[in-house]
Every structure is written in structure tokens, then in C-alpha cells.
């Protein structure tokens, strides 16, 4: 992997879309778990004050004494914030509601764009040997999300298969371009994944056709179907792979994981 003089060899992928409820967290959890299931070492950084990724992986409040907030603002050591999960090979840095004030706090910091990047480059991350670090972003293009884009090698965008999906994307693309022109020239688009896809619905098919026409190869072949098992799994504190490995949702994320791993090797080369 050709790397920017960074101690850790992990590929850092921000899962971002400023639109709420499009499947960022579902994708972050299930893609992380499916890639871990392929034998890779994966860290999921929960950067959303809602903490849905942490809850969905069974990290209860009592375990969240240290969180992403401490990593960014309190110079916590990675050892203090990384927790293992029930899934072999998958670790998480959980989020707490502390993060809800982060955006305002970041404005007062001189290195406001670089705090997460610098924290993740800390050498003590090395010993974990992570292959992938996914960052679950909040539904906003605020400074927290910008921190993720500055820290990341690439952005993976979940796109809900519904009307206006592509309109929202242009705003995100502009932000990505700005970050690329300023704080992180190496930032790439990892890929765009269609979520909550319903093949029987004309609208889903139309959004898919538009996305493939406009974005070409950036759109993964795999689409994530609307699948009730995917929405149930977090309430059992499990990725879908553990909750119902035979479900269509689980199979889709396994296919996406294979595509992401194959693709990211090419992007990093
Ligand atoms: P937010 O912007 O609030 O962080 P998000 O983009 O992270 O939201 P999710 O939390 O992943 O979105 O998904 C929103 C809701 O849709 C959740 O209730 C989730 O369980 C459900 N959901 C996501 N993907 C699917 C799917 N493929 N099939 C069925 N339900 C889904
Ligand atoms: Mg979310």
C-alpha cells in the first residue's frame, strides 16, 4: 500500500452523507463486521453524537467512559478509547453525547480541521495492525464531518434510493472538493452505495440508473436492499451477519465488503 508517511498502514474510510437516515450507520456497522469476517482487522470510529454505531454493536453506556470526544479533545491515548466488540477482528471507538458540543468547541481550536487526523496518526494505533478504519459521520457537513474527511484516505457515500438523493450529493461533492483543495489533497471517493433499494419500485430503479449514469464506476455493483433484518439487528446489538446471516441484507453487505476490499486495494496501489 503506497502510504502518506503515516505510522499506521490502515486505510481510513469516512462513511458520509449530510442527509439524515440514508444508511450511513447501517453501512458502517455491517461493512465493518463483514470485512472483519473476511479476516481483516477493522476499527469503527463512531463520530456521531447520536452514538448509533456504538449502540448497534452492543456498547452500553457504562462502557463508554472514554469516547471519540476524549480522543479528539482530551488527548486520550488510543488504548484508553478502543474497545473490542463481540465480532472477532472488529474494534470500536464509541461516541457519547459529549460530541454534540464538539462542533462549537472545534471552532475555537487553531488546528480545528486536523484534530481527528492527528489523533488517528498517533503511533500507538500501529500495534493494533488495523487494515481498515471506518468513520461513521453525523448527518451534517459540520466540522466533525470535515475532521473525518481530513483524516480519511477516502469517502464512502451511502445513497438512499429515493427522490432527491442525487441533489444532496452535489453538496457533499463540493465539500469533498474543498477539503481536497485545502487540508487533504489525497482524499479520494471510495465509492457510492445505493441503500434501501427496492427492485420492485420504479423510483429505486430510476435513482440507480441516474447514479450509474452520473457517477459511473464510483457506484458499487452491489446494492443494499431494503430489508427488515437490517433494521432489526441494531436492537439486538448485533451486525446483521450475526443476527441473521442468511438474510438478503447480510448477503448484500458481504458482497459489498468483497467489492470494497478489492476496490480499495486498487485505489491504494
Ligand atoms: P443518521 O443520519 O441519523 O445518522 P444514518 O444515515 O446513519 O442516519 P441509518 O441509521 O443507518 O442511517 O438508517 C436509518 C434507518 O433506516 C434506521 O432505522 C435503519 O435501521 C434503517 N435502515 C437502514 N438501511 C436499511 C435497509 N437497507 N433496509 C431497511 N432498513 C434500513
Ligand atoms: Mg447514523
Short mmCIF file of C-alpha atoms and ligand atoms in Angstrom, two decimals:
data_model
loop_
_atom_site.label_atom_id
_atom_site.label_comp_id
_atom_site.label_asym_id
_atom_site.label_seq_id
_atom_site.Cartn_x
_atom_site.Cartn_y
_atom_site.Cartn_z
CA UNK A 1 0.00 0.00 0.00
CA UNK A 2 1.51 3.32 -1.01
CA UNK A 3 1.14 5.43 2.06
CA UNK A 4 1.48 9.04 3.11
CA UNK A 5 4.23 8.95 5.75
CA UNK A 6 1.77 7.73 8.29
CA UNK A 7 2.64 5.30 11.02
CA UNK A 8 -0.44 3.15 10.70
CA UNK A 9 -0.97 1.28 7.44
CA UNK A 10 -4.73 1.22 7.82
CA UNK A 11 -6.94 2.53 5.06
CA UNK A 12 -9.17 5.20 6.60
CA UNK A 13 -12.64 5.47 5.08
CA UNK A 14 -15.19 8.10 6.15
CA UNK A 15 -18.82 6.99 5.72
CA UNK A 16 -20.51 10.29 4.99
CA UNK A 17 -23.63 11.93 3.65
CA UNK A 18 -25.06 15.04 5.26
CA UNK A 19 -28.58 13.77 4.65
CA UNK A 20 -30.05 12.05 7.70
CA UNK A 21 -31.25 8.46 7.75
CA UNK A 22 -29.72 7.32 4.46
CA UNK A 23 -27.95 4.26 5.87
CA UNK A 24 -24.56 5.61 6.99
CA UNK A 25 -24.56 3.82 10.33
CA UNK A 26 -26.12 0.63 8.97
CA UNK A 27 -23.40 0.59 6.32
CA UNK A 28 -20.60 1.46 8.77
CA UNK A 29 -21.60 -1.34 11.16
CA UNK A 30 -22.32 -4.05 8.62
CA UNK A 31 -19.49 -3.29 6.24
CA UNK A 32 -17.03 -3.21 9.16
CA UNK A 33 -18.35 -6.51 10.50
CA UNK A 34 -18.33 -8.18 7.08
CA UNK A 35 -14.77 -7.05 6.36
CA UNK A 36 -13.69 -8.28 9.81
CA UNK A 37 -15.35 -11.59 8.92
CA UNK A 38 -13.04 -11.79 5.90
CA UNK A 39 -10.14 -11.94 8.37
CA UNK A 40 -9.19 -8.26 8.27
CA UNK A 41 -8.68 -6.11 11.34
CA UNK A 42 -11.17 -3.29 11.44
CA UNK A 43 -11.75 -0.26 13.66
CA UNK A 44 -15.03 1.63 13.60
CA UNK A 45 -14.82 5.21 14.87
CA UNK A 46 -18.21 6.50 15.96
CA UNK A 47 -18.13 10.22 15.19
CA UNK A 48 -21.86 10.84 15.61
CA UNK A 49 -23.13 12.24 18.93
CA UNK A 50 -26.20 10.01 18.44
CA UNK A 51 -23.86 7.07 19.09
CA UNK A 52 -25.93 4.70 16.94
CA UNK A 53 -22.96 2.69 15.74
CA UNK A 54 -21.84 2.15 19.34
CA UNK A 55 -25.31 1.08 20.46
CA UNK A 56 -25.77 -1.11 17.39
CA UNK A 57 -22.61 -3.00 18.28
CA UNK A 58 -23.71 -3.53 21.86
CA UNK A 59 -21.51 -0.97 23.60
CA UNK A 60 -23.67 0.14 26.52
CA UNK A 61 -23.38 3.48 28.31
CA UNK A 62 -21.32 2.03 31.15
CA UNK A 63 -18.59 1.01 28.71
CA UNK A 64 -18.36 4.48 27.21
CA UNK A 65 -16.37 6.18 29.94
CA UNK A 66 -13.90 7.18 27.25
CA UNK A 67 -15.03 8.04 23.76
CA UNK A 68 -14.22 9.73 20.47
CA UNK A 69 -14.64 13.02 22.32
CA UNK A 70 -11.72 12.17 24.62
CA UNK A 71 -9.63 11.11 21.66
CA UNK A 72 -10.22 14.42 19.87
CA UNK A 73 -10.30 16.92 22.72
CA UNK A 74 -8.65 15.36 25.74
CA UNK A 75 -5.63 13.79 24.10
CA UNK A 76 -6.74 10.40 25.32
CA UNK A 77 -4.47 7.56 24.27
CA UNK A 78 -5.86 5.16 21.74
CA UNK A 79 -5.50 2.37 24.31
CA UNK A 80 -7.97 4.15 26.51
CA UNK A 81 -10.66 4.54 23.87
CA UNK A 82 -10.53 1.42 21.67
CA UNK A 83 -12.94 -1.30 22.75
CA UNK A 84 -13.23 -4.77 21.34
CA UNK A 85 -16.64 -5.98 20.15
CA UNK A 86 -18.38 -9.34 20.03
CA UNK A 87 -17.18 -9.66 16.45
CA UNK A 88 -13.69 -11.08 16.10
CA UNK A 89 -11.39 -8.59 14.45
CA UNK A 90 -13.73 -5.63 14.93
CA UNK A 91 -12.97 -2.86 17.43
CA UNK A 92 -14.76 0.41 18.06
CA UNK A 93 -14.12 3.83 19.49
CA UNK A 94 -17.57 4.66 20.86
CA UNK A 95 -19.32 8.02 20.87
CA UNK A 96 -21.11 9.77 23.68
CA UNK A 97 -23.40 12.79 23.68
CA UNK A 98 -20.32 14.84 24.71
CA UNK A 99 -19.72 15.02 20.98
CA UNK A 100 -22.80 17.18 20.47
CA UNK A 101 -20.85 20.23 21.63
CA UNK A 102 -17.81 19.27 19.58
CA UNK A 103 -18.67 21.38 16.59
CA UNK A 104 -18.73 24.58 18.64
CA UNK A 105 -15.63 23.58 20.58
CA UNK A 106 -13.76 22.87 17.38
CA UNK A 107 -14.28 26.44 16.16
CA UNK A 108 -12.15 27.74 19.00
CA UNK A 109 -9.22 25.46 18.18
CA UNK A 110 -6.43 26.56 15.95
CA UNK A 111 -5.96 23.07 14.50
CA UNK A 112 -9.70 22.60 14.20
CA UNK A 113 -9.57 20.65 10.93
CA UNK A 114 -6.80 18.30 11.97
CA UNK A 115 -7.63 17.04 15.45
CA UNK A 116 -9.04 13.66 14.41
CA UNK A 117 -6.34 13.14 11.80
CA UNK A 118 -3.60 13.79 14.32
CA UNK A 119 -5.25 11.56 16.92
CA UNK A 120 -5.54 8.67 14.44
CA UNK A 121 -1.96 9.08 13.33
CA UNK A 122 -0.77 8.51 16.86
CA UNK A 123 1.84 5.80 16.70
CA UNK A 124 0.20 3.63 19.32
CA UNK A 125 -2.52 2.75 16.82
CA UNK A 126 0.13 0.80 14.96
CA UNK A 127 0.27 -2.13 17.29
CA UNK A 128 -3.37 -3.00 16.61
CA UNK A 129 -2.50 -3.65 12.97
CA UNK A 130 -5.81 -2.38 11.64
CA UNK A 131 -6.36 -2.91 7.93
CA UNK A 132 -9.39 -0.63 7.77
CA UNK A 133 -10.67 2.24 9.85
CA UNK A 134 -14.26 3.32 9.13
CA UNK A 135 -15.57 6.61 10.48
CA UNK A 136 -19.34 6.87 10.94
CA UNK A 137 -20.12 10.56 10.34
CA UNK A 138 -23.02 12.62 11.69
CA UNK A 139 -25.77 13.82 9.31
CA UNK A 140 -24.22 17.21 8.68
CA UNK A 141 -21.35 18.84 6.87
CA UNK A 142 -20.14 20.34 10.15
CA UNK A 143 -16.60 20.47 11.48
CA UNK A 144 -16.84 16.92 12.83
CA UNK A 145 -17.55 15.59 9.35
CA UNK A 146 -14.81 17.81 7.92
CA UNK A 147 -12.43 16.33 10.52
CA UNK A 148 -13.36 12.89 9.20
CA UNK A 149 -12.74 13.97 5.61
CA UNK A 150 -9.36 15.42 6.57
CA UNK A 151 -8.38 12.27 8.47
CA UNK A 152 -9.52 9.88 5.76
CA UNK A 153 -7.96 8.39 2.66
CA UNK A 154 -11.38 8.23 1.07
CA UNK A 155 -15.11 8.77 1.46
CA UNK A 156 -17.75 6.08 1.06
CA UNK A 157 -21.17 7.57 0.38
CA UNK A 158 -24.40 5.71 1.12
CA UNK A 159 -27.09 6.97 -1.23
CA UNK A 160 -30.68 6.22 -0.34
CA UNK A 161 -32.63 5.03 -3.35
CA UNK A 162 -35.18 7.83 -3.27
CA UNK A 163 -36.05 11.07 -5.00
CA UNK A 164 -33.61 14.00 -4.42
CA UNK A 165 -30.81 11.60 -3.45
CA UNK A 166 -28.51 12.92 -6.17
CA UNK A 167 -29.29 16.59 -5.41
CA UNK A 168 -27.99 16.15 -1.87
CA UNK A 169 -24.88 14.50 -3.23
CA UNK A 170 -23.68 17.61 -5.08
CA UNK A 171 -23.32 19.47 -1.78
CA UNK A 172 -21.20 16.67 -0.36
CA UNK A 173 -19.09 16.59 -3.52
CA UNK A 174 -18.43 20.33 -3.16
CA UNK A 175 -17.25 19.86 0.41
CA UNK A 176 -15.03 16.98 -0.67
CA UNK A 177 -13.55 19.20 -3.36
CA UNK A 178 -12.88 21.99 -0.85
CA UNK A 179 -11.17 19.60 1.53
CA UNK A 180 -9.11 18.24 -1.33
CA UNK A 181 -8.02 21.74 -2.30
CA UNK A 182 -7.01 22.64 1.23
CA UNK A 183 -6.49 20.23 4.09
CA UNK A 184 -6.29 16.79 2.42
CA UNK A 185 -5.18 16.77 -1.21
CA UNK A 186 -5.05 12.96 -1.30
CA UNK A 187 -8.74 12.47 -0.43
CA UNK A 188 -10.50 10.11 -2.86
CA UNK A 189 -14.04 8.91 -3.30
CA UNK A 190 -14.03 5.28 -2.25
CA UNK A 191 -17.43 4.61 -3.75
CA UNK A 192 -21.15 5.23 -3.64
CA UNK A 193 -23.51 2.53 -2.42
CA UNK A 194 -27.23 2.52 -3.08
CA UNK A 195 -29.12 1.72 0.11
CA UNK A 196 -32.70 0.73 0.93
CA UNK A 197 -33.11 -0.40 -2.64
CA UNK A 198 -36.42 -1.89 -3.70
CA UNK A 199 -36.14 -3.58 -7.09
CA UNK A 200 -39.95 -3.62 -7.49
CA UNK A 201 -40.06 0.13 -7.16
CA UNK A 202 -39.62 2.23 -10.29
CA UNK A 203 -38.12 5.05 -8.28
CA UNK A 204 -35.32 2.85 -6.90
CA UNK A 205 -34.50 1.70 -10.41
CA UNK A 206 -34.57 5.29 -11.69
CA UNK A 207 -32.24 6.54 -8.91
CA UNK A 208 -29.90 3.65 -9.66
CA UNK A 209 -29.88 4.44 -13.39
CA UNK A 210 -29.25 8.16 -12.71
CA UNK A 211 -26.48 7.40 -10.22
CA UNK A 212 -24.73 5.00 -12.61
CA UNK A 213 -25.07 7.43 -15.48
CA UNK A 214 -23.70 10.39 -13.49
CA UNK A 215 -21.15 8.67 -11.30
CA UNK A 216 -20.13 5.70 -13.43
CA UNK A 217 -17.70 3.28 -11.80
CA UNK A 218 -17.90 5.09 -8.48
CA UNK A 219 -21.18 3.29 -7.86
CA UNK A 220 -20.71 -0.20 -6.43
CA UNK A 221 -22.28 -3.07 -8.38
CA UNK A 222 -23.74 -4.27 -5.08
CA UNK A 223 -26.90 -2.52 -3.98
CA UNK A 224 -28.24 -2.83 -0.44
CA UNK A 225 -31.89 -3.90 -0.48
CA UNK A 226 -34.48 -2.60 1.91
CA UNK A 227 -34.50 -5.49 4.35
CA UNK A 228 -36.20 -5.66 7.71
CA UNK A 229 -33.40 -7.77 9.23
CA UNK A 230 -31.05 -4.82 8.71
CA UNK A 231 -33.30 -2.53 10.71
CA UNK A 232 -33.92 -5.13 13.44
CA UNK A 233 -30.29 -6.13 14.04
CA UNK A 234 -29.20 -2.99 15.98
CA UNK A 235 -31.89 -3.50 18.61
CA UNK A 236 -30.28 -6.88 19.28
CA UNK A 237 -26.90 -5.11 19.41
CA UNK A 238 -25.56 -7.17 16.52
CA UNK A 239 -24.44 -6.68 12.96
CA UNK A 240 -26.81 -8.45 10.58
CA UNK A 241 -24.15 -11.04 9.85
CA UNK A 242 -24.61 -12.33 13.40
CA UNK A 243 -28.31 -11.62 13.72
CA UNK A 244 -29.38 -13.39 10.50
CA UNK A 245 -26.51 -14.36 8.26
CA UNK A 246 -28.83 -15.82 5.60
CA UNK A 247 -30.87 -12.64 5.18
CA UNK A 248 -30.74 -10.63 1.98
CA UNK A 249 -29.32 -7.71 3.97
CA UNK A 250 -26.46 -9.79 5.34
CA UNK A 251 -25.67 -11.20 1.92
CA UNK A 252 -25.66 -7.74 0.38
CA UNK A 253 -23.18 -6.39 2.93
CA UNK A 254 -20.95 -9.45 2.45
CA UNK A 255 -20.91 -8.72 -1.28
CA UNK A 256 -20.24 -5.05 -0.64
CA UNK A 257 -17.37 -5.95 1.70
CA UNK A 258 -15.75 -8.06 -1.03
CA UNK A 259 -16.16 -5.23 -3.52
CA UNK A 260 -14.75 -2.62 -1.14
CA UNK A 261 -11.72 -4.75 -0.25
CA UNK A 262 -10.99 -5.49 -3.90
CA UNK A 263 -11.52 -1.90 -4.95
CA UNK A 264 -9.60 -0.29 -2.11
CA UNK A 265 -6.55 -2.38 -2.88
CA UNK A 266 -6.66 -0.91 -6.38
CA UNK A 267 -7.23 2.66 -5.10
CA UNK A 268 -4.37 2.41 -2.64
CA UNK A 269 -1.93 1.00 -5.20
P1 LIG B 1 -28.30 9.42 10.65
O1 LIG B 1 -28.16 10.42 9.57
O2 LIG B 1 -29.39 9.73 11.64
O3 LIG B 1 -27.00 9.08 11.31
P2 LIG B 1 -27.93 7.12 9.01
O4 LIG B 1 -27.62 7.76 7.71
O5 LIG B 1 -26.80 6.63 9.83
O6 LIG B 1 -28.83 8.09 9.91
P3 LIG B 1 -29.16 4.60 9.49
O7 LIG B 1 -29.28 4.88 10.94
O8 LIG B 1 -28.17 3.61 9.06
O9 LIG B 1 -28.96 5.96 8.70
O10 LIG B 1 -30.57 4.16 8.87
C1 LIG B 1 -31.74 4.92 9.13
C2 LIG B 1 -32.89 3.95 9.46
O11 LIG B 1 -33.15 3.12 8.36
C3 LIG B 1 -32.56 3.03 10.62
O12 LIG B 1 -33.72 2.78 11.33
C4 LIG B 1 -32.08 1.76 9.92
O13 LIG B 1 -32.31 0.61 10.71
C5 LIG B 1 -32.93 1.75 8.68
N1 LIG B 1 -32.22 1.14 7.55
C6 LIG B 1 -31.01 1.48 7.04
N2 LIG B 1 -30.71 0.73 5.97
C7 LIG B 1 -31.75 -0.11 5.80
C8 LIG B 1 -32.06 -1.14 4.84
N3 LIG B 1 -31.22 -1.44 3.85
N4 LIG B 1 -33.23 -1.80 4.97
C9 LIG B 1 -34.11 -1.49 5.96
N5 LIG B 1 -33.89 -0.54 6.88
C10 LIG B 1 -32.73 0.15 6.80
MG1 LIG B 2 -26.03 7.38 11.62
#
